[in-house]
Amino acid sequence: MAKMITGLKPRNFVWVIADRLAVSERIGGNGFQHRRVRRDEEITWLIEEARITGVVSLLPGNQNISAYTEAGLAAFPVPIQGEIERDDCAPIHAAIDEALSSPQSRALIHREIVDDALGGVLAGFLLHAGLLDDSVLAIAVVQEILGRPLGPEGRALVPPAGG
């Protein structure tokens, strides 16, 4: 008997670290497309299908945080107003570390869209976590995972090799 898939997979959901760290667009859709029903369906999918335990949200304010906690997900908000700057990366990486602090943890990181800046944050995290030790390789890996090149905005967030 086939397993019924529940919920709705978030847009641009992809595992960055297999079964540990994923990335997607804002849960429920972004901007004027955001819908509560869609958000609830995507949260259901995150819990039931991806088995996500925590969400690192880079949305400004506390958007969706209560919906995550009501669904039983740990929330790790790092509100970013405007563009992500290099100084924002350390608190984001610390939130991901906290979200992944247990061996059973599975975290999702998101902002409105999966853009170059979020790709740069992820490449920097692979270095921060010691999973890779070369910034060029980290960028290449994230480009492969996201399926597109990182522009200068994303590359600027990745610490140089040895940095």
mmCIF file of C-alpha atoms in Angstrom:
data_model
loop_
_atom_site.group_PDB
_atom_site.id
_atom_site.type_symbol
_atom_site.label_atom_id
_atom_site.label_comp_id
_atom_site.label_asym_id
_atom_site.label_seq_id
_atom_site.Cartn_x
_atom_site.Cartn_y
_atom_site.Cartn_z
ATOM 1 C CA MET A 1 0.000 0.000 0.000
ATOM 2 C CA ALA A 2 1.472 3.371 -1.032
ATOM 3 C CA LYS A 3 2.098 5.958 1.637
ATOM 4 C CA MET A 4 -0.122 9.015 1.399
ATOM 5 C CA ILE A 5 1.847 12.221 1.083
ATOM 6 C CA THR A 6 0.493 14.909 3.348
ATOM 7 C CA GLY A 7 0.814 18.632 3.099
ATOM 8 C CA LEU A 8 2.489 20.667 0.396
ATOM 9 C CA LYS A 9 6.229 20.876 -0.286
ATOM 10 C CA PRO A 10 7.513 24.455 0.159
ATOM 11 C CA ARG A 11 8.753 26.240 -2.952
ATOM 12 C CA ASN A 12 12.433 25.699 -3.747
ATOM 13 C CA PHE A 13 12.827 23.238 -0.848
ATOM 14 C CA VAL A 14 16.174 21.453 -1.078
ATOM 15 C CA TRP A 15 18.476 19.723 1.389
ATOM 16 C CA VAL A 16 21.794 21.570 1.831
ATOM 17 C CA ILE A 17 23.103 18.958 4.264
ATOM 18 C CA ALA A 18 21.242 15.692 3.623
ATOM 19 C CA ASP A 19 18.515 15.091 6.220
ATOM 20 C CA ARG A 20 19.932 17.835 8.484
ATOM 21 C CA LEU A 21 19.680 21.320 6.930
ATOM 22 C CA ALA A 22 17.255 22.418 4.224
ATOM 23 C CA VAL A 23 16.427 25.721 2.572
ATOM 24 C CA SER A 24 13.217 27.021 1.000
ATOM 25 C CA GLU A 25 11.231 30.127 0.234
ATOM 26 C CA ARG A 26 9.046 31.639 2.923
ATOM 27 C CA ILE A 27 6.535 29.116 4.220
ATOM 28 C CA GLY A 28 3.113 29.992 2.825
ATOM 29 C CA GLY A 29 4.507 31.805 -0.201
ATOM 30 C CA ASN A 30 6.033 35.240 -0.355
ATOM 31 C CA GLY A 31 4.572 38.728 -0.412
ATOM 32 C CA PHE A 32 1.014 39.025 -1.667
ATOM 33 C CA GLN A 33 0.970 35.294 -2.493
ATOM 34 C CA HIS A 34 1.169 34.327 1.193
ATOM 35 C CA ARG A 35 -1.836 32.302 2.250
ATOM 36 C CA ARG A 36 -2.594 30.829 5.643
ATOM 37 C CA VAL A 37 -3.936 27.568 4.170
ATOM 38 C CA ARG A 38 -0.791 27.165 2.057
ATOM 39 C CA ARG A 39 1.379 27.931 5.117
ATOM 40 C CA ASP A 40 -0.433 25.310 7.180
ATOM 41 C CA GLU A 41 -0.104 22.734 4.374
ATOM 42 C CA GLU A 42 3.617 23.462 4.010
ATOM 43 C CA ILE A 43 4.195 23.212 7.774
ATOM 44 C CA THR A 44 2.409 19.836 7.722
ATOM 45 C CA TRP A 45 4.710 18.660 4.908
ATOM 46 C CA LEU A 46 7.810 19.890 6.766
ATOM 47 C CA ILE A 47 6.842 17.924 9.877
ATOM 48 C CA GLU A 48 5.406 14.762 8.303
ATOM 49 C CA GLU A 49 7.520 14.317 5.170
ATOM 50 C CA ALA A 50 10.830 16.122 5.806
ATOM 51 C CA ARG A 51 10.677 15.554 9.593
ATOM 52 C CA ILE A 52 11.910 19.115 10.225
ATOM 53 C CA THR A 53 12.258 19.933 13.930
ATOM 54 C CA GLY A 54 13.202 23.625 13.783
ATOM 55 C CA VAL A 55 12.988 26.650 11.509
ATOM 56 C CA VAL A 56 15.581 29.416 11.199
ATOM 57 C CA SER A 57 13.611 32.356 9.850
ATOM 58 C CA LEU A 58 15.358 35.383 8.385
ATOM 59 C CA LEU A 59 12.076 37.222 7.810
ATOM 60 C CA PRO A 60 11.816 40.673 9.379
ATOM 61 C CA GLY A 61 9.614 40.795 12.456
ATOM 62 C CA ASN A 62 8.018 37.642 13.824
ATOM 63 C CA GLN A 63 6.221 36.487 10.670
ATOM 64 C CA ASN A 64 5.120 32.826 10.940
ATOM 65 C CA ILE A 65 6.942 32.270 14.280
ATOM 66 C CA SER A 66 3.739 31.562 16.245
ATOM 67 C CA ALA A 67 2.539 29.194 13.496
ATOM 68 C CA TYR A 68 5.797 27.217 13.783
ATOM 69 C CA THR A 69 5.682 26.960 17.568
ATOM 70 C CA GLU A 70 1.955 26.071 17.554
ATOM 71 C CA ALA A 71 2.802 23.201 15.174
ATOM 72 C CA GLY A 72 5.514 21.964 17.556
ATOM 73 C CA LEU A 73 8.520 23.264 15.640
ATOM 74 C CA ALA A 74 11.330 25.078 17.400
ATOM 75 C CA ALA A 75 11.691 28.598 15.994
ATOM 76 C CA PHE A 76 15.016 30.399 15.648
ATOM 77 C CA PRO A 77 14.236 33.876 14.325
ATOM 78 C CA VAL A 78 17.083 36.036 13.040
ATOM 79 C CA PRO A 79 15.138 39.005 11.639
ATOM 80 C CA ILE A 80 16.975 40.632 8.735
ATOM 81 C CA GLN A 81 15.670 43.970 7.544
ATOM 82 C CA GLY A 82 16.756 44.597 3.956
ATOM 83 C CA GLU A 83 19.848 42.980 2.488
ATOM 84 C CA ILE A 84 21.962 40.410 4.353
ATOM 85 C CA GLU A 85 25.349 41.886 5.283
ATOM 86 C CA ARG A 86 28.546 40.031 6.215
ATOM 87 C CA ASP A 87 27.962 41.008 9.904
ATOM 88 C CA ASP A 88 24.599 39.197 9.817
ATOM 89 C CA CYS A 89 26.222 35.845 9.031
ATOM 90 C CA ALA A 90 27.591 35.065 12.524
ATOM 91 C CA PRO A 91 24.169 35.315 14.246
ATOM 92 C CA ILE A 92 22.563 33.324 11.408
ATOM 93 C CA HIS A 93 25.204 30.596 11.685
ATOM 94 C CA ALA A 94 24.748 30.553 15.484
ATOM 95 C CA ALA A 95 20.984 30.070 15.026
ATOM 96 C CA ILE A 96 21.600 27.177 12.605
ATOM 97 C CA ASP A 97 24.044 25.650 15.111
ATOM 98 C CA GLU A 98 21.374 25.901 17.812
ATOM 99 C CA ALA A 99 18.698 24.456 15.515
ATOM 100 C CA LEU A 100 20.998 21.491 14.775
ATOM 101 C CA SER A 101 22.287 21.059 18.340
ATOM 102 C CA SER A 102 20.757 17.599 18.767
ATOM 103 C CA PRO A 103 21.839 14.678 16.539
ATOM 104 C CA GLN A 104 18.150 14.127 15.680
ATOM 105 C CA SER A 105 17.566 17.763 14.676
ATOM 106 C CA ARG A 106 16.560 18.695 11.157
ATOM 107 C CA ALA A 107 16.380 22.389 10.399
ATOM 108 C CA LEU A 108 14.951 24.555 7.653
ATOM 109 C CA ILE A 109 16.310 28.023 6.924
ATOM 110 C CA HIS A 110 14.275 30.468 4.859
ATOM 111 C CA ARG A 111 13.617 34.042 3.904
ATOM 112 C CA GLU A 112 11.152 35.457 1.352
ATOM 113 C CA ILE A 113 12.953 33.770 -1.553
ATOM 114 C CA VAL A 114 16.028 31.610 -2.050
ATOM 115 C CA ASP A 115 18.337 34.278 -3.433
ATOM 116 C CA ASP A 116 22.077 34.838 -3.852
ATOM 117 C CA ALA A 117 22.443 36.198 -0.318
ATOM 118 C CA LEU A 118 20.863 33.100 1.223
ATOM 119 C CA GLY A 119 23.151 30.971 -0.962
ATOM 120 C CA GLY A 120 26.146 32.918 0.361
ATOM 121 C CA VAL A 121 24.981 32.398 3.942
ATOM 122 C CA LEU A 122 24.718 28.653 3.286
ATOM 123 C CA ALA A 123 28.180 28.454 1.679
ATOM 124 C CA GLY A 124 29.561 30.328 4.680
ATOM 125 C CA PHE A 125 27.795 27.905 7.009
ATOM 126 C CA LEU A 126 29.439 24.911 5.331
ATOM 127 C CA LEU A 127 32.788 26.564 6.136
ATOM 128 C CA HIS A 128 31.702 27.612 9.653
ATOM 129 C CA ALA A 129 30.562 24.051 10.442
ATOM 130 C CA GLY A 130 33.877 22.616 9.228
ATOM 131 C CA LEU A 131 32.177 20.566 6.517
ATOM 132 C CA LEU A 132 34.331 22.270 3.885
ATOM 133 C CA ASP A 133 37.540 24.271 4.268
ATOM 134 C CA ASP A 134 37.735 26.055 0.917
ATOM 135 C CA SER A 135 35.501 29.016 0.045
ATOM 136 C CA VAL A 136 35.627 28.344 -3.713
ATOM 137 C CA LEU A 137 34.497 24.766 -3.122
ATOM 138 C CA ALA A 138 31.765 25.926 -0.704
ATOM 139 C CA ILE A 139 30.404 28.296 -3.348
ATOM 140 C CA ALA A 140 30.560 25.548 -6.001
ATOM 141 C CA VAL A 141 28.726 23.084 -3.738
ATOM 142 C CA VAL A 142 25.944 25.577 -2.939
ATOM 143 C CA GLN A 143 25.603 26.491 -6.622
ATOM 144 C CA GLU A 144 25.170 22.802 -7.424
ATOM 145 C CA ILE A 145 22.603 22.346 -4.623
ATOM 146 C CA LEU A 146 20.591 25.436 -5.623
ATOM 147 C CA GLY A 147 20.950 24.692 -9.321
ATOM 148 C CA ARG A 148 22.200 28.140 -10.284
ATOM 149 C CA PRO A 149 25.280 30.353 -9.996
ATOM 150 C CA LEU A 150 25.783 32.712 -7.057
ATOM 151 C CA GLY A 151 26.190 36.332 -7.996
ATOM 152 C CA PRO A 152 28.428 38.903 -6.315
ATOM 153 C CA GLU A 153 25.914 39.540 -3.476
ATOM 154 C CA GLY A 154 26.105 35.919 -2.375
ATOM 155 C CA ARG A 155 29.838 35.507 -2.929
ATOM 156 C CA ALA A 156 30.536 38.584 -0.798
ATOM 157 C CA LEU A 157 29.026 36.785 2.223
ATOM 158 C CA VAL A 158 31.408 33.813 1.967
ATOM 159 C CA PRO A 159 34.595 34.267 4.003
ATOM 160 C CA PRO A 160 37.771 33.973 1.918
ATOM 161 C CA ALA A 161 39.785 30.732 2.123
ATOM 162 C CA GLY A 162 41.490 30.555 5.487
ATOM 163 C CA GLY A 163 39.347 33.480 6.711
#
